[in-house]
């Protein structure tokens, strides 16, 4: 069964500290892996997209890693800010060879709270 | 500004009263999709459309209808809403194909059915 699991479910850190969020998946065949940031009450916004051949990608203070062999990804946030408080969702795209587009499999997210 | 818009943003209704949530995108995307988000669950796809007049069921289509008469619009219709359809709904759009295309999400519609 295609699944995406994220850990921890929630996390509280102090402003200025670093943190790492984890994502494990069993999606096959794999197309790409995305990390989204979702502020409370708003739609998800893309942070990074990585294909099979990419093992790291950065977007400002956000750095995502991908190990396609172990089917694991992480999102590292450096020097956290209060505005980083949000839910972070890992999404794996299931390659659909027979169709014109692929299917996105969503994790349940990690809720991050950055405190002053 | 490139965006996906949804209306209304908040809606409280009663069981059985038909409603429509509109979705519009201005990026000329072929692909549009509706998701619902419930506590403890990831976003689940309701319906999607790969182009005008082409729609298909997602993972949780029961109780919903969609239409795609124009490329930019993809309304979600609840013919007879029930309390278990109380949820946060997102519309999304993207270009189509096997490539790595960004999927853009709308701001969400919070629906409460009493």
CSV table of C-alpha atoms in Angstrom, one decimal:
chain,number,residue,atom,x,y,z
A,1,UNK,CA,0.0,0.0,0.0
A,2,UNK,CA,1.3,3.5,-0.9
A,3,UNK,CA,1.9,5.4,2.3
A,4,UNK,CA,3.7,8.4,3.6
A,5,UNK,CA,4.5,8.6,7.3
A,6,UNK,CA,5.9,11.6,9.0
A,7,UNK,CA,7.6,12.1,12.4
A,8,UNK,CA,7.3,13.6,14.8
A,9,UNK,CA,3.6,14.5,14.8
A,10,UNK,CA,4.4,17.8,16.5
A,11,UNK,CA,7.5,19.6,17.7
A,12,UNK,CA,8.2,22.7,19.8
A,13,UNK,CA,11.5,24.5,19.4
A,14,UNK,CA,12.9,27.9,20.5
A,15,UNK,CA,13.4,30.6,18.0
A,16,UNK,CA,16.9,30.5,16.5
A,17,UNK,CA,17.3,26.7,17.0
A,18,UNK,CA,17.5,24.1,14.2
A,19,UNK,CA,15.2,21.2,13.7
A,20,UNK,CA,14.8,18.2,11.4
A,21,UNK,CA,11.5,16.6,10.3
A,22,UNK,CA,11.3,13.1,9.0
A,23,UNK,CA,9.4,11.4,6.2
A,24,UNK,CA,9.3,7.7,5.3
A,25,UNK,CA,7.4,6.4,2.3
A,26,UNK,CA,6.4,3.1,0.7
A,27,UNK,CA,5.2,4.7,-2.6
A,28,UNK,CA,6.1,2.8,-5.7
A,29,UNK,CA,6.8,3.5,-8.4
A,30,UNK,CA,8.3,6.7,-7.2
A,31,UNK,CA,8.3,9.9,-9.2
A,32,UNK,CA,9.3,12.7,-6.9
A,33,UNK,CA,9.0,13.9,-3.3
A,34,UNK,CA,7.8,17.3,-2.2
A,35,UNK,CA,7.8,19.2,1.0
A,36,UNK,CA,5.0,21.7,1.6
A,37,UNK,CA,4.5,24.3,4.3
A,38,UNK,CA,0.9,24.9,5.5
A,39,UNK,CA,0.1,27.9,7.7
A,40,UNK,CA,-2.9,27.5,9.9
A,41,UNK,CA,-6.1,27.9,7.8
A,42,UNK,CA,-4.3,28.4,4.5
A,43,UNK,CA,-3.4,26.2,1.5
A,44,UNK,CA,-0.1,24.3,1.3
A,45,UNK,CA,2.8,26.1,-0.3
A,46,UNK,CA,5.7,24.2,-2.0
A,47,UNK,CA,9.1,24.3,-0.4
A,48,UNK,CA,11.1,21.8,-2.4
A,49,UNK,CA,10.6,19.1,-5.1
A,50,UNK,CA,13.2,16.3,-5.5
A,51,UNK,CA,13.3,13.7,-8.2
A,52,UNK,CA,14.9,10.2,-7.8
A,53,UNK,CA,18.3,11.5,-8.8
A,54,UNK,CA,18.5,14.4,-6.4
A,55,UNK,CA,19.5,13.8,-2.8
A,56,UNK,CA,19.5,17.3,-1.4
A,57,UNK,CA,17.7,20.6,-2.3
A,58,UNK,CA,17.7,23.9,-0.5
A,59,UNK,CA,15.2,26.8,-0.3
A,60,UNK,CA,16.6,29.5,1.9
A,61,UNK,CA,16.8,28.1,5.5
A,62,UNK,CA,15.0,24.9,4.4
A,63,UNK,CA,17.1,22.0,3.2
A,64,UNK,CA,15.5,18.7,2.1
A,65,UNK,CA,17.3,15.4,1.7
A,66,UNK,CA,16.2,12.3,-0.1
A,67,UNK,CA,17.5,8.7,0.2
A,68,UNK,CA,15.7,6.8,-2.5
A,69,UNK,CA,17.3,3.5,-1.4
A,70,UNK,CA,15.9,3.6,2.1
A,71,UNK,CA,12.8,5.6,1.0
A,72,UNK,CA,13.4,8.4,3.6
A,73,UNK,CA,13.5,12.1,3.4
A,74,UNK,CA,14.2,14.8,5.9
A,75,UNK,CA,13.5,18.6,6.1
A,76,UNK,CA,16.0,20.6,8.0
A,77,UNK,CA,15.2,24.1,9.2
A,78,UNK,CA,18.1,26.3,10.1
A,79,UNK,CA,17.9,29.2,12.5
A,80,UNK,CA,14.2,28.9,13.0
A,81,UNK,CA,11.9,32.0,13.1
A,82,UNK,CA,8.5,32.5,14.6
A,83,UNK,CA,7.1,32.6,11.1
A,84,UNK,CA,8.2,29.0,10.6
A,85,UNK,CA,5.4,27.9,12.9
A,86,UNK,CA,3.2,25.8,10.6
A,87,UNK,CA,2.4,22.2,9.5
A,88,UNK,CA,5.0,20.7,7.2
A,89,UNK,CA,3.7,18.1,4.8
A,90,UNK,CA,5.7,15.5,2.9
A,91,UNK,CA,4.1,14.4,-0.4
A,92,UNK,CA,5.3,11.6,-2.6
A,93,UNK,CA,4.2,11.4,-6.2
A,94,UNK,CA,3.2,7.9,-7.4
A,95,UNK,CA,4.3,7.5,-11.0
A,96,UNK,CA,1.4,6.6,-13.2
A,97,UNK,CA,2.8,5.1,-16.4
A,98,UNK,CA,-0.6,4.4,-17.9
A,99,UNK,CA,-2.0,7.9,-17.4
A,100,UNK,CA,-1.3,11.4,-18.3
A,101,UNK,CA,-0.5,12.5,-14.8
A,102,UNK,CA,0.7,11.2,-11.5
A,103,UNK,CA,-1.0,10.8,-8.1
A,104,UNK,CA,0.1,12.7,-5.0
A,105,UNK,CA,0.3,10.7,-1.7
A,106,UNK,CA,0.2,13.0,1.3
A,107,UNK,CA,1.6,12.5,4.7
A,108,UNK,CA,-0.3,13.8,7.7
A,109,UNK,CA,2.2,16.5,8.5
A,110,UNK,CA,4.4,17.6,11.3
A,111,UNK,CA,3.1,20.6,13.3
A,112,UNK,CA,6.0,22.8,14.2
A,113,UNK,CA,5.7,25.6,16.9
A,114,UNK,CA,8.5,28.0,17.2
A,115,UNK,CA,8.5,29.9,20.5
A,116,UNK,CA,10.3,33.1,21.4
B,1,UNK,CA,-0.6,37.4,-9.8
B,2,UNK,CA,-0.8,33.7,-10.4
B,3,UNK,CA,-3.2,32.1,-8.1
B,4,UNK,CA,-6.0,29.7,-7.3
B,5,UNK,CA,-9.1,31.2,-5.7
B,6,UNK,CA,-11.9,29.6,-3.9
B,7,UNK,CA,-15.3,30.9,-2.7
B,8,UNK,CA,-16.7,31.0,-0.2
B,9,UNK,CA,-13.9,30.7,2.3
B,10,UNK,CA,-16.2,29.8,5.1
B,11,UNK,CA,-19.7,28.1,4.9
B,12,UNK,CA,-22.1,26.8,7.4
B,13,UNK,CA,-25.1,24.9,6.1
B,14,UNK,CA,-27.7,22.4,7.0
B,15,UNK,CA,-28.0,18.8,6.0
B,16,UNK,CA,-29.5,18.3,2.6
B,17,UNK,CA,-29.1,21.9,1.3
B,18,UNK,CA,-27.3,21.8,-2.0
B,19,UNK,CA,-24.2,23.9,-2.2
B,20,UNK,CA,-21.4,24.7,-4.6
B,21,UNK,CA,-17.8,25.8,-3.9
B,22,UNK,CA,-16.1,27.5,-6.7
B,23,UNK,CA,-12.5,27.2,-7.8
B,24,UNK,CA,-10.7,29.3,-10.4
B,25,UNK,CA,-7.1,29.5,-11.6
B,26,UNK,CA,-5.4,32.0,-13.8
B,27,UNK,CA,-2.4,30.0,-14.8
B,28,UNK,CA,-3.8,28.1,-17.8
B,29,UNK,CA,-3.3,24.8,-16.0
B,30,UNK,CA,-4.8,21.7,-17.5
B,31,UNK,CA,-5.0,19.8,-14.3
B,32,UNK,CA,-7.3,20.7,-11.4
B,33,UNK,CA,-8.2,18.8,-8.3
B,34,UNK,CA,-10.2,18.9,-5.1
B,35,UNK,CA,-9.0,17.7,-1.8
B,36,UNK,CA,-10.4,17.5,1.7
B,37,UNK,CA,-8.4,17.8,4.9
B,38,UNK,CA,-9.5,16.3,8.2
B,39,UNK,CA,-7.7,16.2,11.5
B,40,UNK,CA,-5.2,13.4,11.7
B,41,UNK,CA,-5.5,12.6,8.0
B,42,UNK,CA,-3.5,13.7,5.1
B,43,UNK,CA,-5.1,15.6,2.2
B,44,UNK,CA,-7.4,13.2,0.4
B,45,UNK,CA,-8.3,13.6,-3.2
B,46,UNK,CA,-12.0,13.9,-4.1
B,47,UNK,CA,-12.1,14.5,-7.8
B,48,UNK,CA,-9.7,15.7,-10.4
B,49,UNK,CA,-9.8,16.9,-14.0
B,50,UNK,CA,-7.1,16.7,-16.6
B,51,UNK,CA,-8.8,19.1,-19.0
B,52,UNK,CA,-12.1,20.6,-20.1
B,53,UNK,CA,-14.9,18.1,-19.9
B,54,UNK,CA,-12.5,15.4,-18.5
B,55,UNK,CA,-13.0,14.5,-14.9
B,56,UNK,CA,-12.4,11.5,-12.7
B,57,UNK,CA,-12.9,10.2,-9.2
B,58,UNK,CA,-10.2,10.5,-6.6
B,59,UNK,CA,-10.0,8.5,-3.4
B,60,UNK,CA,-13.1,9.9,-1.6
B,61,UNK,CA,-15.7,10.9,-4.3
B,62,UNK,CA,-18.9,9.8,-2.6
B,63,UNK,CA,-21.3,12.6,-2.0
B,64,UNK,CA,-19.5,15.0,-4.4
B,65,UNK,CA,-19.9,16.1,-8.0
B,66,UNK,CA,-17.7,18.3,-10.2
B,67,UNK,CA,-17.8,19.9,-13.6
B,68,UNK,CA,-15.1,21.3,-15.9
B,69,UNK,CA,-16.9,23.4,-18.6
B,70,UNK,CA,-14.1,26.0,-18.8
B,71,UNK,CA,-10.4,25.5,-18.3
B,72,UNK,CA,-10.1,28.0,-15.5
B,73,UNK,CA,-13.0,26.8,-13.3
B,74,UNK,CA,-13.6,23.6,-11.4
B,75,UNK,CA,-16.6,23.9,-9.0
B,76,UNK,CA,-17.3,21.3,-6.3
B,77,UNK,CA,-20.9,20.4,-5.8
B,78,UNK,CA,-22.5,18.8,-2.8
B,79,UNK,CA,-26.0,17.9,-3.9
B,80,UNK,CA,-27.1,16.8,-0.4
B,81,UNK,CA,-24.5,17.7,2.2
B,82,UNK,CA,-24.2,15.5,5.3
B,83,UNK,CA,-22.4,16.2,8.6
B,84,UNK,CA,-19.6,13.8,7.6
B,85,UNK,CA,-18.7,16.3,4.9
B,86,UNK,CA,-17.7,18.9,7.4
B,87,UNK,CA,-14.1,19.5,6.5
B,88,UNK,CA,-11.5,21.9,5.1
B,89,UNK,CA,-11.5,21.8,1.3
B,90,UNK,CA,-8.7,22.7,-1.0
B,91,UNK,CA,-8.6,23.2,-4.8
B,92,UNK,CA,-5.3,22.8,-6.6
B,93,UNK,CA,-4.0,23.1,-10.1
B,94,UNK,CA,-0.9,22.3,-12.2
B,95,UNK,CA,0.4,21.7,-15.6
B,96,UNK,CA,0.0,18.1,-16.7
B,97,UNK,CA,2.3,15.3,-17.7
B,98,UNK,CA,5.0,13.1,-16.3
B,99,UNK,CA,7.3,15.9,-15.4
B,100,UNK,CA,7.7,17.5,-12.0
B,101,UNK,CA,5.1,20.2,-12.1
B,102,UNK,CA,4.3,22.4,-9.2
B,103,UNK,CA,0.8,22.0,-7.8
B,104,UNK,CA,-0.7,25.3,-6.5
B,105,UNK,CA,-3.3,25.2,-3.8
B,106,UNK,CA,-6.1,27.6,-3.1
B,107,UNK,CA,-6.7,29.2,0.3
B,108,UNK,CA,-9.2,26.6,1.4
B,109,UNK,CA,-12.9,26.5,2.2
B,110,UNK,CA,-14.0,25.5,5.7
B,111,UNK,CA,-17.4,23.8,5.4
B,112,UNK,CA,-19.6,23.0,8.4
B,113,UNK,CA,-22.7,20.9,7.8
B,114,UNK,CA,-25.1,20.8,10.8
